[in-house]
XYZ file of C-alpha atoms in Angstrom:
299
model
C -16.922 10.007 -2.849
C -14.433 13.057 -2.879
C -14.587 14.716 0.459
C -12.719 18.303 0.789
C -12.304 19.017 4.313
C -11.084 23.120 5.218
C -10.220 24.355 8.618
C -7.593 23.764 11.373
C -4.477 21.169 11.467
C -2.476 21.414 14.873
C -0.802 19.775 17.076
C -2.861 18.844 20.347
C -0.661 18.223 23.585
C -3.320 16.110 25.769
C -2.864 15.779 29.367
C -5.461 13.348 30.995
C -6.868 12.661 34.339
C -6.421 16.147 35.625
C -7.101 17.180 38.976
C -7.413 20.515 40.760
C -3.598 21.514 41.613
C -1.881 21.006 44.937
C 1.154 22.116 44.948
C 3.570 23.428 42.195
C 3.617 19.913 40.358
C 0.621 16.973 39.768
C 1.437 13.910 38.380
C -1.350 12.397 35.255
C -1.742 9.787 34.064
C -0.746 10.551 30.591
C 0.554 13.227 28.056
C 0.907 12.437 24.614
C 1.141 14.402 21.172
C -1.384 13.800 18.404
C -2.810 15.658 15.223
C -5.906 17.868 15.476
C -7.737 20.326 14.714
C -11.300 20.378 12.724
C -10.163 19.684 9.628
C -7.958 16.973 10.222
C -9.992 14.819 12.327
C -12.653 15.161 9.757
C -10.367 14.230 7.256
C -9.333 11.044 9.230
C -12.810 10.076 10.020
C -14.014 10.091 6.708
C -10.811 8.305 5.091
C -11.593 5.847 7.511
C -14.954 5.394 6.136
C -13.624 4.628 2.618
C -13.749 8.789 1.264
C -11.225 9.619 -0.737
C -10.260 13.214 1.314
C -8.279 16.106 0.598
C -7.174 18.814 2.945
C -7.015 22.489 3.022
C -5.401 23.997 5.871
C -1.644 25.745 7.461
C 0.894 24.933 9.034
C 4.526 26.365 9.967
C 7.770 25.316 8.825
C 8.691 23.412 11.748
C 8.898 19.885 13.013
C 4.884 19.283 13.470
C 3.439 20.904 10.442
C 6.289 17.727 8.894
C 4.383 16.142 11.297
C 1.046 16.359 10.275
C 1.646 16.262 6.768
C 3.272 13.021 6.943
C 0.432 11.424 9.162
C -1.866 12.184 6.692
C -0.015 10.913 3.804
C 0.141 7.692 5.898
C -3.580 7.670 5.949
C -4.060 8.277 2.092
C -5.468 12.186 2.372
C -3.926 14.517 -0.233
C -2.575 17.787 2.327
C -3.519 21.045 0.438
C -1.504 22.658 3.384
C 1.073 25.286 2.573
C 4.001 26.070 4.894
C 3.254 29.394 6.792
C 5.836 32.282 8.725
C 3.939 31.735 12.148
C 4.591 28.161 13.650
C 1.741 25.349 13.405
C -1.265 26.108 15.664
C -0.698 24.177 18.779
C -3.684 23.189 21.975
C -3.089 21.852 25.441
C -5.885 20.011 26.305
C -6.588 19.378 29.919
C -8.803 16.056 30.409
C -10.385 15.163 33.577
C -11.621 12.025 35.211
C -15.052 12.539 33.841
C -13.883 12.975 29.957
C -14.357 16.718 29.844
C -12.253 18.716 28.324
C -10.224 21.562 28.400
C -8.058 23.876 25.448
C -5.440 26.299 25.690
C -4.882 26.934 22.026
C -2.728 29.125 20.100
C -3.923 29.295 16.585
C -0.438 30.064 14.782
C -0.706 29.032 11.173
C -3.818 27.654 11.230
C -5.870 31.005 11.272
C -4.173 31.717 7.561
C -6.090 28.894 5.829
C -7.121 29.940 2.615
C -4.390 33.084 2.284
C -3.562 31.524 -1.262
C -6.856 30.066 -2.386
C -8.714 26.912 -2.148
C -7.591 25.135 -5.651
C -9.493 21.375 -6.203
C -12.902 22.590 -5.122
C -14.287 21.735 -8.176
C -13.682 18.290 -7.705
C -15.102 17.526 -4.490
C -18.760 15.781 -3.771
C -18.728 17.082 -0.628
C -16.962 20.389 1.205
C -16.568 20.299 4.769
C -15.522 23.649 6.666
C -14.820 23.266 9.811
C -13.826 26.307 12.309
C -11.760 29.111 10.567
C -10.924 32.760 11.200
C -13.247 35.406 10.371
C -10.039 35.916 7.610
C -9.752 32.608 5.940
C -13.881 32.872 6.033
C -13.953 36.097 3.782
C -11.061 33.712 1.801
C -13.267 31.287 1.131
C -16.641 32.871 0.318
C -14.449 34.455 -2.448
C -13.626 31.183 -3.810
C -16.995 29.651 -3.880
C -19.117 29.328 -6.997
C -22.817 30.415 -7.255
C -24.899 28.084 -5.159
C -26.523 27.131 -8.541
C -22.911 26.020 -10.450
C -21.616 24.321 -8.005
C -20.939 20.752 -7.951
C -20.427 19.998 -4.351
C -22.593 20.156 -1.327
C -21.431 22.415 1.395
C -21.308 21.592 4.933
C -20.360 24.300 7.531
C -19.549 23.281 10.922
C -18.369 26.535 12.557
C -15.601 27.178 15.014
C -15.664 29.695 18.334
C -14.544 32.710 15.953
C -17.252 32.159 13.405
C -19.783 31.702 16.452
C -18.606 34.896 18.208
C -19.895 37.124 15.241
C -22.935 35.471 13.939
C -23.262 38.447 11.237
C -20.131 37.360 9.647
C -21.260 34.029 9.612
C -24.020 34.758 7.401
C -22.290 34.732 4.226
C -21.153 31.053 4.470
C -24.619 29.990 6.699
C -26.897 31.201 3.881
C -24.689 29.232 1.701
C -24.761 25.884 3.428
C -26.175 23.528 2.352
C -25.933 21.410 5.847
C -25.051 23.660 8.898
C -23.860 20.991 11.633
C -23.482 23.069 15.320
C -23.943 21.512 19.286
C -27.378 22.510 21.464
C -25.453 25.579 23.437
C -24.381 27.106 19.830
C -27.823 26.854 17.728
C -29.479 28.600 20.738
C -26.420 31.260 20.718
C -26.792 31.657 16.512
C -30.887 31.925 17.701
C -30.275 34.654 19.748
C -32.408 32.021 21.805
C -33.814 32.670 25.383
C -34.961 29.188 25.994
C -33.203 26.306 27.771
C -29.617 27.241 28.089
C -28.325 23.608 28.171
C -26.205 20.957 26.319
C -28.883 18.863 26.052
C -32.545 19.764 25.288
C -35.522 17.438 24.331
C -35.976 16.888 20.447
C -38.960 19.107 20.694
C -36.415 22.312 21.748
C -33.605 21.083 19.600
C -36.294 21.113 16.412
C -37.623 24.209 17.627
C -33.422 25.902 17.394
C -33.089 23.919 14.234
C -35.877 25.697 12.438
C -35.168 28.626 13.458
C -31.428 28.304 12.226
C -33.014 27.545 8.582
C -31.682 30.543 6.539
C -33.142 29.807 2.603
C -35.591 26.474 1.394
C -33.664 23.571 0.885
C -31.121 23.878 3.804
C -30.798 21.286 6.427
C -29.631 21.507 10.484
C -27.912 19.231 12.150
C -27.819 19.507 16.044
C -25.438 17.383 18.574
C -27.621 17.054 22.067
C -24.465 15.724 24.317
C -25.811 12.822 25.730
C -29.470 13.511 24.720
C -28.400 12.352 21.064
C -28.450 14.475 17.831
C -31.361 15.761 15.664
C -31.365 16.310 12.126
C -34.015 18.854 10.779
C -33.893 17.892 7.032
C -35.910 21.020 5.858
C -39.294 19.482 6.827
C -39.334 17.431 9.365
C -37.031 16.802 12.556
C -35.364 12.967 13.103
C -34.065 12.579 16.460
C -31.487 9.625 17.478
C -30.594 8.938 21.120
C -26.648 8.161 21.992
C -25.239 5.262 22.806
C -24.067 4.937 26.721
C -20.163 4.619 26.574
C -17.829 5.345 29.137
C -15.846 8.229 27.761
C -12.152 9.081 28.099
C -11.851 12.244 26.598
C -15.050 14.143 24.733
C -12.687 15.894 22.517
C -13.018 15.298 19.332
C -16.526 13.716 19.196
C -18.092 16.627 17.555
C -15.863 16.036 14.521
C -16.864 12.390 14.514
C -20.387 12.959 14.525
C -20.650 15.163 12.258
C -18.135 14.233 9.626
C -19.731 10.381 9.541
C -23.373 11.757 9.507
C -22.322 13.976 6.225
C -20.264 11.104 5.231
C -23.497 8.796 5.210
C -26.284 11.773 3.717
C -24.083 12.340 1.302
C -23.910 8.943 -0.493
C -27.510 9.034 -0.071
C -28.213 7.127 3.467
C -31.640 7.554 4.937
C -31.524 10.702 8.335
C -31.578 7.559 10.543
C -28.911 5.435 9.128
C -27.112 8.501 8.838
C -27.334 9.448 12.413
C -26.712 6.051 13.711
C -23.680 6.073 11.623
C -22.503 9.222 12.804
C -23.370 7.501 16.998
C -21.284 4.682 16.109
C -18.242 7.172 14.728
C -18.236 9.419 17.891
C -18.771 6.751 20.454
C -15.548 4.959 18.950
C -13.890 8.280 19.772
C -15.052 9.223 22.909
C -13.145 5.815 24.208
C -9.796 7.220 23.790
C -7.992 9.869 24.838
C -7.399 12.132 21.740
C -9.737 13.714 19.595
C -9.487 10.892 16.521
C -8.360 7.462 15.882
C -4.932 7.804 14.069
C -3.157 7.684 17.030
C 0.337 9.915 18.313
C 2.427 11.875 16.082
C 5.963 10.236 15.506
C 8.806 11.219 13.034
């Protein structure tokens, strides 16, 4: 399978175990530097899982867009990622005891994805798009075929920008052909006045997910936090309950989900194999600190 993955690569900075301040200094227990961003994880995740991947994203001329590139050539993904003016996007990422999580991020580079088109599309099973600026959006939606010639499905996975301006979301959402978003955003797309929570019973997460259903044939995928997932496959809703881990750090698990349960639907897997797939994948990352499995950055 040929996976294209589009969005973010940056650098995130993660501090963990961090308490409220006292004082102008707090020791933690550990910082360390690590690729991120939507795109990449999703990349990694997927590799992982045998895909062959490509990326499409931007980063700087500077020491961690070299960085990044050469962690992903070290994982066998084929960087589509052209050196940009502004430096690579960068987060600090604040984890506490619980696993929650925290960004600062500045988006640098990384909001320019797309600025010189998205060559290789044509060759891809399966598109991923992960968060992007409202600019690399408009970017992309001018590189994509007619639903009807194109060879790929097309999974959207939308980032804070995309989510803040639901109308401009529509162009890429009525395109979709899997639209993968968390409990708190498919009541926010909704313009929902139910349950304002991370994680609502299958019956309210079905409800969202038909709502969110823009043309026939398009499927919903919904991440319930610990309630599980459910995956509304055009006709009928399939819920799967999590698994109970301890978790480090929850950042990152969104990517794992959802990039193993498109992984998995895409070569054909059944909703629940899917979903228990895409449990497995974001349980594994929820156990360590950053937001994917490839570990720290290093020259």
């Amino acid at each position: 399978m040929q996976f294209t993955t589009i969005g973010a690569a940056i650098v995130d900075i993660v501090v963990s175990r961090v308490r409220p301040m006292r004082g102008a200094k707090q020791d933690v227990e550990h910082i360390g530097l690590y690729a991120g961003g939507g795109a990449v994880n999703a990349a990694l995740n997927v590799a992982a899982h045998g895909a062959r991947v490509a990326v499409h994203a931007c980063v700087g001329r500077d020491l961690e867009g070299g960085l990044i590139r050469d962690l992903l050539q070290r994982h066998g993904i084929q960087a589509q990622i052209p050196d940009h003016r502004l430096p690579t996007g960068k987060a600090v990422v604040m984890v506490d005891d619980s696993g929650a999580a925290r960004a600062y991020a500045q988006r640098g580079a990384s909001a320019w994805v797309g600025e010189s088109g998205f060559p290789g599309l044509a060759h891809a099973d399966v598109v991923y798009v992960t968060g992007l600026s409202l600019e690399s959006q408009a970017w992309l939606q001018r590189s994509l075929a007619p639903r009807t010639a194109r060879p790929f499905k097309l999974v959207v996975t939308p980032g804070a920008r995309q989510l803040s301006d639901p109308a401009a979301l529509h162009g890429l959402w009525d395109e979709a052909d899997l639209l993968c978003v968390n409990a708190r955003e498919a009541a926010r797309l909704c313009g929902d006045n139910g349950p304002q929570t991370d994680e609502p019973s299958a019956d309210v997460a079905e409800r969202l997910a038909r709502h969110l259903v823009r043309r026939p044939g398009q499927a919903i995928l919904v991440t319930l936090g610990a309630a599980g997932a459910l995956f509304f496959d055009g006709a009928q809703g399939h819920h799967h309950p999590a698994l109970r881990v301890e978790a480090l750090s929850t950042i990152g698990a969104g990517d794992a989900f959802a990039s193993a349960f498109v992984h998995a639907w895409a070569g054909g897997a059944d909703p629940q194999s899917a979903l228990a797939a895409a449990t497995e994948s974001a349980a594994r990352v929820i156990q360590v600190i950053p937001a994917n499995l490839a570990g720290p950055l290093r020259a």
